PDB file of C-alpha atoms in Angstrom:
ATOM      1  CA  MET N   3      50.513 -14.636   6.743  1.00  0.00           C
ATOM      2  CA  ASP N   4      46.959 -15.667   7.590  1.00  0.00           C
ATOM      3  CA  PHE N   5      44.323 -13.064   8.449  1.00  0.00           C
ATOM      4  CA  HIS N   6      40.608 -12.483   8.033  1.00  0.00           C
ATOM      5  CA  ARG N   7      39.545 -11.699   4.448  1.00  0.00           C
ATOM      6  CA  GLY N   8      36.276  -9.862   5.103  1.00  0.00           C
ATOM      7  CA  ARG N   9      36.454  -8.042   1.795  1.00  0.00           C
ATOM      8  CA  ARG N  10      35.812 -11.268  -0.139  1.00  0.00           C
ATOM      9  CA  LEU N  11      32.070 -10.869   0.435  1.00  0.00           C
ATOM     10  CA  ARG N  12      32.038  -7.129  -0.332  1.00  0.00           C
ATOM     11  CA  SER N  13      33.575  -7.111  -3.809  1.00  0.00           C
ATOM     12  CA  SER N  14      30.295  -6.749  -5.729  1.00  0.00           C
ATOM     13  CA  LEU N  15      26.731  -5.575  -5.160  1.00  0.00           C
ATOM     14  CA  ALA N  16      25.449  -9.084  -5.829  1.00  0.00           C
ATOM     15  CA  LEU N  17      27.681 -10.544  -3.122  1.00  0.00           C
ATOM     16  CA  ARG N  18      26.818  -7.789  -0.649  1.00  0.00           C
ATOM     17  CA  GLU N  19      23.115  -8.387  -1.208  1.00  0.00           C
ATOM     18  CA  MET N  20      23.572 -12.161  -0.884  1.00  0.00           C
ATOM     19  CA  VAL N  21      24.967 -11.898   2.648  1.00  0.00           C
ATOM     20  CA  ARG N  22      22.992  -8.837   3.788  1.00  0.00           C
ATOM     21  CA  GLU N  23      21.669  -9.414   7.314  1.00  0.00           C
ATOM     22  CA  HIS N  24      18.808  -6.910   7.415  1.00  0.00           C
ATOM     23  CA  GLU N  25      16.532  -5.290   4.878  1.00  0.00           C
ATOM     24  CA  ILE N  26      13.637  -2.841   4.807  1.00  0.00           C
ATOM     25  CA  ARG N  27      10.329  -4.166   3.481  1.00  0.00           C
ATOM     26  CA  PRO N  28       7.066  -2.302   2.818  1.00  0.00           C
ATOM     27  CA  GLN N  29       5.329  -4.252   5.583  1.00  0.00           C
ATOM     28  CA  ASP N  30       7.880  -2.946   8.099  1.00  0.00           C
ATOM     29  CA  LEU N  31       6.819   0.693   7.621  1.00  0.00           C
ATOM     30  CA  ILE N  32       3.971   2.714   9.143  1.00  0.00           C
ATOM     31  CA  MET N  33       3.272   6.177   7.698  1.00  0.00           C
ATOM     32  CA  PRO N  34       1.948   8.902  10.054  1.00  0.00           C
ATOM     33  CA  TYR N  35      -0.697  11.302   8.710  1.00  0.00           C
ATOM     34  CA  PHE N  36      -2.167  14.469  10.248  1.00  0.00           C
ATOM     35  CA  VAL N  37      -5.827  14.938   9.373  1.00  0.00           C
ATOM     36  CA  VAL N  38      -7.635  18.227  10.012  1.00  0.00           C
ATOM     37  CA  GLU N  39     -11.337  18.776  10.619  1.00  0.00           C
ATOM     38  CA  THR N  40     -12.267  21.414   8.045  1.00  0.00           C
ATOM     39  CA  ASP N  41     -14.948  22.188   5.470  1.00  0.00           C
ATOM     40  CA  ASP N  42     -12.250  23.130   2.969  1.00  0.00           C
ATOM     41  CA  GLU N  43     -11.738  19.924   0.987  1.00  0.00           C
ATOM     42  CA  SER N  44      -8.659  21.409  -0.713  1.00  0.00           C
ATOM     43  CA  PHE N  45      -6.906  22.089   2.606  1.00  0.00           C
ATOM     44  CA  MET N  46      -3.297  20.878   2.481  1.00  0.00           C
ATOM     45  CA  LYS N  47      -0.860  22.863   4.626  1.00  0.00           C
ATOM     46  CA  GLU N  48       2.839  22.034   4.652  1.00  0.00           C
ATOM     47  CA  ILE N  49       4.321  21.778   8.147  1.00  0.00           C
ATOM     48  CA  SER N  50       7.089  24.374   8.204  1.00  0.00           C
ATOM     49  CA  SER N  51       9.410  22.373  10.466  1.00  0.00           C
ATOM     50  CA  MET N  52       8.790  19.136   8.544  1.00  0.00           C
ATOM     51  CA  PRO N  53       9.292  19.855   4.823  1.00  0.00           C
ATOM     52  CA  GLY N  54       7.287  17.445   2.705  1.00  0.00           C
ATOM     53  CA  GLN N  55       4.760  16.661   5.477  1.00  0.00           C
ATOM     54  CA  TYR N  56       1.287  18.166   5.627  1.00  0.00           C
ATOM     55  CA  GLN N  57      -1.842  18.785   7.596  1.00  0.00           C
ATOM     56  CA  LEU N  58      -4.580  17.328   5.396  1.00  0.00           C
ATOM     57  CA  SER N  59      -8.319  17.577   4.975  1.00  0.00           C
ATOM     58  CA  LEU N  60     -10.175  14.292   4.669  1.00  0.00           C
ATOM     59  CA  ARG N  61     -10.238  14.671   0.894  1.00  0.00           C
ATOM     60  CA  GLN N  62      -6.515  15.404   0.674  1.00  0.00           C
ATOM     61  CA  LEU N  63      -5.781  12.532   3.074  1.00  0.00           C
ATOM     62  CA  GLU N  64      -7.657  10.218   0.731  1.00  0.00           C
ATOM     63  CA  LYS N  65      -5.565  11.422  -2.216  1.00  0.00           C
ATOM     64  CA  LYS N  66      -2.240  11.091  -0.360  1.00  0.00           C
ATOM     65  CA  VAL N  67      -3.045   7.640   0.960  1.00  0.00           C
ATOM     66  CA  GLY N  68      -4.239   6.547  -2.477  1.00  0.00           C
ATOM     67  CA  GLU N  69      -0.900   7.524  -3.992  1.00  0.00           C
ATOM     68  CA  ALA N  70       0.967   5.734  -1.218  1.00  0.00           C
ATOM     69  CA  VAL N  71      -1.121   2.567  -1.578  1.00  0.00           C
ATOM     70  CA  THR N  72      -0.170   2.514  -5.252  1.00  0.00           C
ATOM     71  CA  LEU N  73       3.472   2.556  -4.135  1.00  0.00           C
ATOM     72  CA  GLY N  74       2.888  -0.338  -1.751  1.00  0.00           C
ATOM     73  CA  LEU N  75       1.788   1.269   1.532  1.00  0.00           C
ATOM     74  CA  ARG N  76       0.651  -1.420   3.961  1.00  0.00           C
ATOM     75  CA  SER N  77      -0.160   0.589   7.097  1.00  0.00           C
ATOM     76  CA  CYS N  78      -0.569   4.093   8.471  1.00  0.00           C
ATOM     77  CA  ILE N  79      -1.226   5.827  11.790  1.00  0.00           C
ATOM     78  CA  LEU N  80      -3.615   8.757  12.124  1.00  0.00           C
ATOM     79  CA  PHE N  81      -3.342  11.904  14.261  1.00  0.00           C
ATOM     80  CA  GLY N  82      -6.322  14.239  14.408  1.00  0.00           C
ATOM     81  CA  ILE N  83      -6.662  18.009  14.641  1.00  0.00           C
ATOM     82  CA  PRO N  84     -10.268  18.859  15.607  1.00  0.00           C
ATOM     83  CA  ALA N  85     -12.120  22.050  14.738  1.00  0.00           C
ATOM     84  CA  THR N  86     -12.724  22.710  18.444  1.00  0.00           C
ATOM     85  CA  LYS N  87     -10.882  21.672  21.589  1.00  0.00           C
ATOM     86  CA  ASP N  88     -12.058  21.515  25.188  1.00  0.00           C
ATOM     87  CA  GLU N  89     -10.800  20.677  28.668  1.00  0.00           C
ATOM     88  CA  THR N  90     -11.632  16.976  28.369  1.00  0.00           C
ATOM     89  CA  GLY N  91     -10.594  16.403  24.758  1.00  0.00           C
ATOM     90  CA  SER N  92     -14.088  15.184  23.915  1.00  0.00           C
ATOM     91  CA  GLN N  93     -13.439  14.958  20.166  1.00  0.00           C
ATOM     92  CA  ALA N  94     -10.947  12.164  20.848  1.00  0.00           C
ATOM     93  CA  TYR N  95     -13.780   9.834  21.856  1.00  0.00           C
ATOM     94  CA  ALA N  96     -16.709  11.252  19.853  1.00  0.00           C
ATOM     95  CA  ASP N  97     -17.995   8.945  17.127  1.00  0.00           C
ATOM     96  CA  THR N  98     -17.912  11.960  14.815  1.00  0.00           C
ATOM     97  CA  GLY N  99     -14.333  12.900  15.787  1.00  0.00           C
ATOM     98  CA  ILE N 100     -11.969  13.645  12.931  1.00  0.00           C
ATOM     99  CA  VAL N 101      -9.840  10.517  13.355  1.00  0.00           C
ATOM    100  CA  GLN N 102     -12.960   8.361  13.466  1.00  0.00           C
ATOM    101  CA  GLN N 103     -14.122  10.003  10.234  1.00  0.00           C
ATOM    102  CA  ALA N 104     -10.740   9.361   8.648  1.00  0.00           C
ATOM    103  CA  ILE N 105     -10.707   5.719   9.734  1.00  0.00           C
ATOM    104  CA  ARG N 106     -14.108   5.095   8.135  1.00  0.00           C
ATOM    105  CA  LEU N 107     -13.015   6.776   4.934  1.00  0.00           C
ATOM    106  CA  LEU N 108      -9.763   4.844   4.590  1.00  0.00           C
ATOM    107  CA  LYS N 109     -11.202   1.460   5.519  1.00  0.00           C
ATOM    108  CA  GLU N 110     -14.050   1.880   3.048  1.00  0.00           C
ATOM    109  CA  ARG N 111     -11.610   2.747   0.245  1.00  0.00           C
ATOM    110  CA  TRP N 112      -8.824   0.297   1.132  1.00  0.00           C
ATOM    111  CA  PRO N 113     -10.085  -2.518   3.371  1.00  0.00           C
ATOM    112  CA  GLN N 114      -6.687  -4.253   3.205  1.00  0.00           C
ATOM    113  CA  LEU N 115      -4.813  -1.188   4.533  1.00  0.00           C
ATOM    114  CA  ILE N 116      -3.874  -1.472   8.216  1.00  0.00           C
ATOM    115  CA  VAL N 117      -5.155   1.726   9.836  1.00  0.00           C
ATOM    116  CA  VAL N 118      -3.738   2.456  13.287  1.00  0.00           C
ATOM    117  CA  ALA N 119      -5.270   5.146  15.480  1.00  0.00           C
ATOM    118  CA  ASP N 120      -3.126   7.176  17.859  1.00  0.00           C
ATOM    119  CA  THR N 121      -5.023   7.064  21.152  1.00  0.00           C
ATOM    120  CA  CYS N 122      -4.358  10.181  23.207  1.00  0.00           C
ATOM    121  CA  LEU N 123      -5.996  13.425  24.330  1.00  0.00           C
ATOM    122  CA  CYS N 124      -3.267  16.012  23.726  1.00  0.00           C
ATOM    123  CA  GLU N 125      -4.391  16.908  20.193  1.00  0.00           C
ATOM    124  CA  TYR N 126      -7.945  17.450  21.456  1.00  0.00           C
ATOM    125  CA  THR N 127      -7.530  19.262  24.790  1.00  0.00           C
ATOM    126  CA  SER N 128      -7.511  23.035  25.075  1.00  0.00           C
ATOM    127  CA  HIS N 129      -4.550  22.821  27.473  1.00  0.00           C
ATOM    128  CA  GLY N 130      -2.500  20.471  25.267  1.00  0.00           C
ATOM    129  CA  HIS N 131      -1.825  17.813  27.895  1.00  0.00           C
ATOM    130  CA  CYS N 132      -2.428  14.085  27.481  1.00  0.00           C
ATOM    131  CA  GLY N 133      -4.825  13.800  30.405  1.00  0.00           C
ATOM    132  CA  LEU N 134      -7.374  15.626  32.490  1.00  0.00           C
ATOM    133  CA  VAL N 135      -5.964  18.596  34.382  1.00  0.00           C
ATOM    134  CA  LYS N 136      -6.929  19.912  37.809  1.00  0.00           C
ATOM    135  CA  ASN N 137      -5.118  22.731  39.612  1.00  0.00           C
ATOM    136  CA  GLY N 138      -2.219  22.463  37.193  1.00  0.00           C
ATOM    137  CA  GLU N 139      -1.760  18.724  37.722  1.00  0.00           C
ATOM    138  CA  VAL N 140      -2.260  16.079  35.034  1.00  0.00           C
ATOM    139  CA  LEU N 141      -4.523  13.472  36.625  1.00  0.00           C
ATOM    140  CA  ASN N 142      -3.781   9.812  35.969  1.00  0.00           C
ATOM    141  CA  ASP N 143      -6.715   7.652  37.002  1.00  0.00           C
ATOM    142  CA  PRO N 144      -9.583   9.939  35.892  1.00  0.00           C
ATOM    143  CA  THR N 145      -7.953  10.064  32.435  1.00  0.00           C
ATOM    144  CA  LEU N 146      -8.064   6.299  31.917  1.00  0.00           C
ATOM    145  CA  ASN N 147     -11.792   6.155  31.232  1.00  0.00           C
ATOM    146  CA  LEU N 148     -11.517   8.790  28.524  1.00  0.00           C
ATOM    147  CA  LEU N 149      -8.633   6.977  26.835  1.00  0.00           C
ATOM    148  CA  ALA N 150     -10.639   3.762  26.947  1.00  0.00           C
ATOM    149  CA  ARG N 151     -13.627   5.539  25.393  1.00  0.00           C
ATOM    150  CA  ALA N 152     -11.388   6.917  22.645  1.00  0.00           C
ATOM    151  CA  ALA N 153     -10.021   3.456  21.854  1.00  0.00           C
ATOM    152  CA  VAL N 154     -13.522   1.992  21.628  1.00  0.00           C
ATOM    153  CA  ALA N 155     -14.676   4.834  19.367  1.00  0.00           C
ATOM    154  CA  GLN N 156     -11.680   4.214  17.106  1.00  0.00           C
ATOM    155  CA  ALA N 157     -12.319   0.472  16.984  1.00  0.00           C
ATOM    156  CA  ARG N 158     -16.004   1.078  16.307  1.00  0.00           C
ATOM    157  CA  ALA N 159     -15.010   3.278  13.362  1.00  0.00           C
ATOM    158  CA  GLY N 160     -12.975   0.387  11.957  1.00  0.00           C
ATOM    159  CA  ALA N 161      -9.434   0.911  13.251  1.00  0.00           C
ATOM    160  CA  ASP N 162      -7.329  -2.205  12.864  1.00  0.00           C
ATOM    161  CA  MET N 163      -5.197  -1.269  15.871  1.00  0.00           C
ATOM    162  CA  VAL N 164      -5.120   1.358  18.615  1.00  0.00           C
ATOM    163  CA  ALA N 165      -1.923   2.957  19.864  1.00  0.00           C
ATOM    164  CA  PRO N 166      -2.075   4.651  23.280  1.00  0.00           C
ATOM    165  CA  SER N 167       0.636   7.331  23.431  1.00  0.00           C
ATOM    166  CA  ASP N 168      -0.320   9.193  26.612  1.00  0.00           C
ATOM    167  CA  MET N 169       1.926   7.395  29.142  1.00  0.00           C
ATOM    168  CA  MET N 170      -0.716   7.321  31.883  1.00  0.00           C
ATOM    169  CA  ASP N 171      -0.155   4.436  34.285  1.00  0.00           C
ATOM    170  CA  GLY N 172      -2.654   1.613  33.747  1.00  0.00           C
ATOM    171  CA  ARG N 173      -3.998   2.818  30.426  1.00  0.00           C
ATOM    172  CA  VAL N 174      -3.352  -0.482  28.626  1.00  0.00           C
ATOM    173  CA  THR N 175      -5.403  -2.354  31.244  1.00  0.00           C
ATOM    174  CA  ALA N 176      -8.241   0.161  30.900  1.00  0.00           C
ATOM    175  CA  ILE N 177      -8.201   0.093  27.101  1.00  0.00           C
ATOM    176  CA  ARG N 178      -7.980  -3.702  26.867  1.00  0.00           C
ATOM    177  CA  ALA N 179     -10.914  -4.132  29.238  1.00  0.00           C
ATOM    178  CA  ALA N 180     -13.030  -1.567  27.394  1.00  0.00           C
ATOM    179  CA  LEU N 181     -12.278  -3.048  23.980  1.00  0.00           C
ATOM    180  CA  ASP N 182     -13.109  -6.549  25.169  1.00  0.00           C
ATOM    181  CA  GLU N 183     -16.336  -5.413  26.815  1.00  0.00           C
ATOM    182  CA  ALA N 184     -17.379  -3.644  23.617  1.00  0.00           C
ATOM    183  CA  GLY N 185     -16.773  -6.788  21.566  1.00  0.00           C
ATOM    184  CA  PHE N 186     -13.415  -5.790  20.061  1.00  0.00           C
ATOM    185  CA  VAL N 187     -11.431  -8.657  21.534  1.00  0.00           C
ATOM    186  CA  ASP N 188      -9.434  -9.025  18.323  1.00  0.00           C
ATOM    187  CA  THR N 189      -8.334  -5.374  18.138  1.00  0.00           C
ATOM    188  CA  PRO N 190      -4.630  -5.257  19.037  1.00  0.00           C
ATOM    189  CA  ILE N 191      -2.910  -2.573  21.101  1.00  0.00           C
ATOM    190  CA  MET N 192       0.403  -1.112  19.978  1.00  0.00           C
ATOM    191  CA  SER N 193       1.500   0.618  23.137  1.00  0.00           C
ATOM    192  CA  TYR N 194       3.886   3.556  23.255  1.00  0.00           C
ATOM    193  CA  ALA N 195       5.396   1.544  26.077  1.00  0.00           C
ATOM    194  CA  VAL N 196       8.734   3.359  26.272  1.00  0.00           C
ATOM    195  CA  LYS N 197       8.117   7.004  25.446  1.00  0.00           C
ATOM    196  CA  TYR N 198      10.657   9.541  26.617  1.00  0.00           C
ATOM    197  CA  ALA N 199      10.109  13.232  27.441  1.00  0.00           C
ATOM    198  CA  SER N 200      12.276  14.059  24.459  1.00  0.00           C
ATOM    199  CA  ALA N 201      13.451  17.294  22.859  1.00  0.00           C
ATOM    200  CA  PHE N 202      13.034  15.558  19.488  1.00  0.00           C
ATOM    201  CA  TYR N 203       9.244  16.084  19.454  1.00  0.00           C
ATOM    202  CA  GLY N 204       9.256  19.797  18.646  1.00  0.00           C
ATOM    203  CA  PRO N 205       8.112  19.648  15.007  1.00  0.00           C
ATOM    204  CA  PHE N 206       5.333  17.180  15.864  1.00  0.00           C
ATOM    205  CA  ARG N 207       3.771  19.683  18.227  1.00  0.00           C
ATOM    206  CA  GLU N 208       3.494  22.135  15.356  1.00  0.00           C
ATOM    207  CA  ALA N 209       2.074  19.406  13.117  1.00  0.00           C
ATOM    208  CA  ALA N 210      -0.510  18.188  15.638  1.00  0.00           C
ATOM    209  CA  GLU N 211      -1.077  21.596  17.269  1.00  0.00           C
ATOM    210  CA  SER N 212      -0.551  19.918  20.636  1.00  0.00           C
ATOM    211  CA  THR N 213       1.962  22.104  22.478  1.00  0.00           C
ATOM    212  CA  PRO N 214       1.131  22.157  26.221  1.00  0.00           C
ATOM    213  CA  GLN N 215      -0.266  25.513  27.295  1.00  0.00           C
ATOM    214  CA  PHE N 216       1.605  25.270  30.590  1.00  0.00           C
ATOM    215  CA  GLY N 217       4.447  23.205  32.002  1.00  0.00           C
ATOM    216  CA  ASP N 218       5.720  20.134  30.170  1.00  0.00           C
ATOM    217  CA  ARG N 219       5.109  16.389  29.995  1.00  0.00           C
ATOM    218  CA  LYS N 220       7.985  15.279  32.192  1.00  0.00           C
ATOM    219  CA  THR N 221       5.706  14.042  34.971  1.00  0.00           C
ATOM    220  CA  TYR N 222       4.292  11.315  32.729  1.00  0.00           C
ATOM    221  CA  GLN N 223       6.775  10.718  29.904  1.00  0.00           C
ATOM    222  CA  MET N 224      10.061   9.007  30.792  1.00  0.00           C
ATOM    223  CA  ASP N 225      13.282  10.710  31.855  1.00  0.00           C
ATOM    224  CA  PRO N 226      15.800  10.349  28.954  1.00  0.00           C
ATOM    225  CA  PRO N 227      18.770   9.195  31.104  1.00  0.00           C
ATOM    226  CA  ASN N 228      16.866   6.092  32.272  1.00  0.00           C
ATOM    227  CA  GLY N 229      17.288   2.715  30.609  1.00  0.00           C
ATOM    228  CA  ARG N 230      16.309   0.155  33.265  1.00  0.00           C
ATOM    229  CA  GLU N 231      13.026   2.003  33.793  1.00  0.00           C
ATOM    230  CA  ALA N 232      12.177   1.234  30.171  1.00  0.00           C
ATOM    231  CA  MET N 233      12.155  -2.470  31.002  1.00  0.00           C
ATOM    232  CA  ARG N 234       9.664  -1.898  33.820  1.00  0.00           C
ATOM    233  CA  GLU N 235       7.372   0.123  31.558  1.00  0.00           C
ATOM    234  CA  ALA N 236       7.519  -2.440  28.758  1.00  0.00           C
ATOM    235  CA  ALA N 237       6.927  -5.346  31.140  1.00  0.00           C
ATOM    236  CA  ALA N 238       3.915  -3.593  32.680  1.00  0.00           C
ATOM    237  CA  ASP N 239       2.310  -2.852  29.323  1.00  0.00           C
ATOM    238  CA  LEU N 240       2.855  -6.391  28.091  1.00  0.00           C
ATOM    239  CA  ALA N 241       1.320  -7.803  31.272  1.00  0.00           C
ATOM    240  CA  GLU N 242      -1.653  -5.440  30.910  1.00  0.00           C
ATOM    241  CA  GLY N 243      -2.430  -6.649  27.390  1.00  0.00           C
ATOM    242  CA  ALA N 244      -0.248  -4.786  24.889  1.00  0.00           C
ATOM    243  CA  ASP N 245       0.398  -6.737  21.695  1.00  0.00           C
ATOM    244  CA  ILE N 246       3.218  -4.575  20.291  1.00  0.00           C
ATOM    245  CA  LEU N 247       5.756  -2.547  22.294  1.00  0.00           C
ATOM    246  CA  MET N 248       6.922   0.771  20.880  1.00  0.00           C
ATOM    247  CA  VAL N 249      10.061   2.751  21.722  1.00  0.00           C
ATOM    248  CA  LYS N 250       9.975   6.498  21.027  1.00  0.00           C
ATOM    249  CA  PRO N 251      12.121   8.335  19.866  1.00  0.00           C
ATOM    250  CA  GLY N 252      14.178   6.063  17.655  1.00  0.00           C
ATOM    251  CA  LEU N 253      17.806   6.749  16.797  1.00  0.00           C
ATOM    252  CA  PRO N 254      18.797   8.332  20.157  1.00  0.00           C
ATOM    253  CA  TYR N 255      17.403   5.201  21.871  1.00  0.00           C
ATOM    254  CA  LEU N 256      18.752   2.335  19.771  1.00  0.00           C
ATOM    255  CA  ASP N 257      20.214   0.832  22.941  1.00  0.00           C
ATOM    256  CA  VAL N 258      16.745   0.771  24.498  1.00  0.00           C
ATOM    257  CA  ILE N 259      15.247  -0.848  21.402  1.00  0.00           C
ATOM    258  CA  ARG N 260      17.860  -3.594  21.718  1.00  0.00           C
ATOM    259  CA  GLN N 261      17.133  -4.050  25.428  1.00  0.00           C
ATOM    260  CA  VAL N 262      13.393  -4.354  24.774  1.00  0.00           C
ATOM    261  CA  ARG N 263      14.022  -6.784  21.906  1.00  0.00           C
ATOM    262  CA  ASP N 264      16.233  -8.988  24.074  1.00  0.00           C
ATOM    263  CA  ALA N 265      13.946  -8.911  27.110  1.00  0.00           C
ATOM    264  CA  PHE N 266      10.511  -9.524  25.566  1.00  0.00           C
ATOM    265  CA  ASP N 267       9.169 -12.015  23.055  1.00  0.00           C
ATOM    266  CA  ALA N 268       6.745  -9.576  21.438  1.00  0.00           C
ATOM    267  CA  PRO N 269       6.832  -7.418  18.294  1.00  0.00           C
ATOM    268  CA  VAL N 270       8.829  -4.218  18.797  1.00  0.00           C
ATOM    269  CA  ALA N 271       8.153  -0.933  17.009  1.00  0.00           C
ATOM    270  CA  ALA N 272      10.396   2.122  16.783  1.00  0.00           C
ATOM    271  CA  TYR N 273       9.206   5.652  16.016  1.00  0.00           C
ATOM    272  CA  GLN N 274      11.566   7.806  13.952  1.00  0.00           C
ATOM    273  CA  VAL N 275      10.094  11.020  15.315  1.00  0.00           C
ATOM    274  CA  SER N 276       9.564  14.469  13.860  1.00  0.00           C
ATOM    275  CA  GLY N 277      12.854  15.898  15.116  1.00  0.00           C
ATOM    276  CA  GLU N 278      14.802  13.064  13.539  1.00  0.00           C
ATOM    277  CA  TYR N 279      12.970  13.649  10.256  1.00  0.00           C
ATOM    278  CA  ALA N 280      13.496  17.416  10.411  1.00  0.00           C
ATOM    279  CA  MET N 281      17.236  17.120  11.034  1.00  0.00           C
ATOM    280  CA  ILE N 282      17.756  14.774   8.097  1.00  0.00           C
ATOM    281  CA  LYS N 283      15.629  16.995   5.857  1.00  0.00           C
ATOM    282  CA  ALA N 284      17.440  20.172   6.913  1.00  0.00           C
ATOM    283  CA  ALA N 285      20.875  18.671   6.309  1.00  0.00           C
ATOM    284  CA  ALA N 286      19.779  17.302   2.940  1.00  0.00           C
ATOM    285  CA  LEU N 287      18.264  20.613   1.827  1.00  0.00           C
ATOM    286  CA  ASN N 288      21.588  22.268   2.644  1.00  0.00           C
ATOM    287  CA  GLY N 289      23.437  19.718   0.552  1.00  0.00           C
ATOM    288  CA  TRP N 290      25.347  18.357   3.555  1.00  0.00           C
ATOM    289  CA  ILE N 291      24.190  14.740   3.267  1.00  0.00           C
ATOM    290  CA  ASP N 292      22.750  12.301   0.762  1.00  0.00           C
ATOM    291  CA  GLU N 293      19.145  12.131   2.019  1.00  0.00           C
ATOM    292  CA  ARG N 294      18.298   8.793   0.422  1.00  0.00           C
ATOM    293  CA  ALA N 295      21.421   7.088   1.764  1.00  0.00           C
ATOM    294  CA  VAL N 296      21.036   8.517   5.270  1.00  0.00           C
ATOM    295  CA  VAL N 297      17.349   7.574   5.457  1.00  0.00           C
ATOM    296  CA  MET N 298      17.987   3.982   4.431  1.00  0.00           C
ATOM    297  CA  GLU N 299      20.963   3.696   6.789  1.00  0.00           C
ATOM    298  CA  SER N 300      18.913   5.028   9.697  1.00  0.00           C
ATOM    299  CA  LEU N 301      16.049   2.616   9.033  1.00  0.00           C
ATOM    300  CA  VAL N 302      18.424  -0.337   8.811  1.00  0.00           C
ATOM    301  CA  ALA N 303      19.817   0.774  12.186  1.00  0.00           C
ATOM    302  CA  PHE N 304      16.348   0.276  13.707  1.00  0.00           C
ATOM    303  CA  LYS N 305      16.127  -3.196  12.221  1.00  0.00           C
ATOM    304  CA  ARG N 306      19.624  -4.084  13.379  1.00  0.00           C
ATOM    305  CA  ALA N 307      18.758  -2.909  16.901  1.00  0.00           C
ATOM    306  CA  GLY N 308      15.788  -5.277  16.913  1.00  0.00           C
ATOM    307  CA  ALA N 309      12.759  -3.310  15.708  1.00  0.00           C
ATOM    308  CA  ASP N 310      10.178  -5.254  13.720  1.00  0.00           C
ATOM    309  CA  LEU N 311       8.151  -2.177  12.726  1.00  0.00           C
ATOM    310  CA  ILE N 312       9.184   1.407  12.019  1.00  0.00           C
ATOM    311  CA  LEU N 313       6.961   4.459  12.159  1.00  0.00           C
ATOM    312  CA  THR N 314       8.616   7.023   9.917  1.00  0.00           C
ATOM    313  CA  TYR N 315       7.640  10.123   7.938  1.00  0.00           C
ATOM    314  CA  PHE N 316       9.962   8.864   5.204  1.00  0.00           C
ATOM    315  CA  THR N 317       7.670   5.905   4.473  1.00  0.00           C
ATOM    316  CA  GLU N 318       6.348   7.236   1.171  1.00  0.00           C
ATOM    317  CA  ASP N 319       9.867   8.080  -0.060  1.00  0.00           C
ATOM    318  CA  VAL N 320      11.176   4.668   0.929  1.00  0.00           C
ATOM    319  CA  LEU N 321       8.289   2.919  -0.808  1.00  0.00           C
ATOM    320  CA  LYS N 322       9.234   4.744  -4.013  1.00  0.00           C
ATOM    321  CA  GLU N 323      12.805   3.562  -3.558  1.00  0.00           C
ATOM    322  CA  LEU N 324      11.783  -0.031  -2.895  1.00  0.00           C
ATOM    323  CA  LYS N 325       9.373  -0.072  -5.813  1.00  0.00           C
TER     324      LYS N 325
END
């Protein structure tokens, strides 16, 4: 009787590795870091909902990144927590803002490290929203200038790439024009092109201290049941000048990652968000899963779905594994 003998290529590790279709490489991974504006150089506070992740002073950020570079870290993305917040999120676009300080520090120490700056206002506004607010409404067009100013400040500090995460309509156009006018024509934009109003962001809001003080972000982030809308958002950002398209969250939206990959000839990034990290960590700490195996399987799922780049809080652990 003739039938398919698929097991022939699974009988040993060497054979499985020979025919393996996808793999995780150091250059695929982007590590997020939360940097705090503080005079306490020893400040390093573990995020309670994200075991193993920390809010870091500039000095502690330098130490953590240094250790990760030794392991093979190629790129990171920075989120800032300023000492003071205001209605317009002015520290997002101040040359002395905490992320701008961190960019200068990291690029001076490791010029070869790709430093990406998250470009948004929510970590810097007193109300916690990603744009200017008037009478309880998040304003779209008046916010664009501030996002553009933030991107230019980040590029001026030395950022290799800016990553607008706000989901305001037209922000890629505004940022691209501002960067070009300021002489940063070679600074790429990794757009959070497909960013859903997800329940998986909870731990991040503790980490970045960016919980909205009223309402939610459903009027500007995407509705989770929608898939076709993702194609419109990605197409718009690409037409406006985005160089890399990001889908966020990751695992719950593998189908969307695949749709974006199939529809657009541009690099695709996936963000394994804080809630995904927290769930894996919680299950592992309870002894319910093999953390290492689940992490690697989840990252391979992103690659199989079509992601070129993966933003994940497991980056440092995976680099140890790969090394």
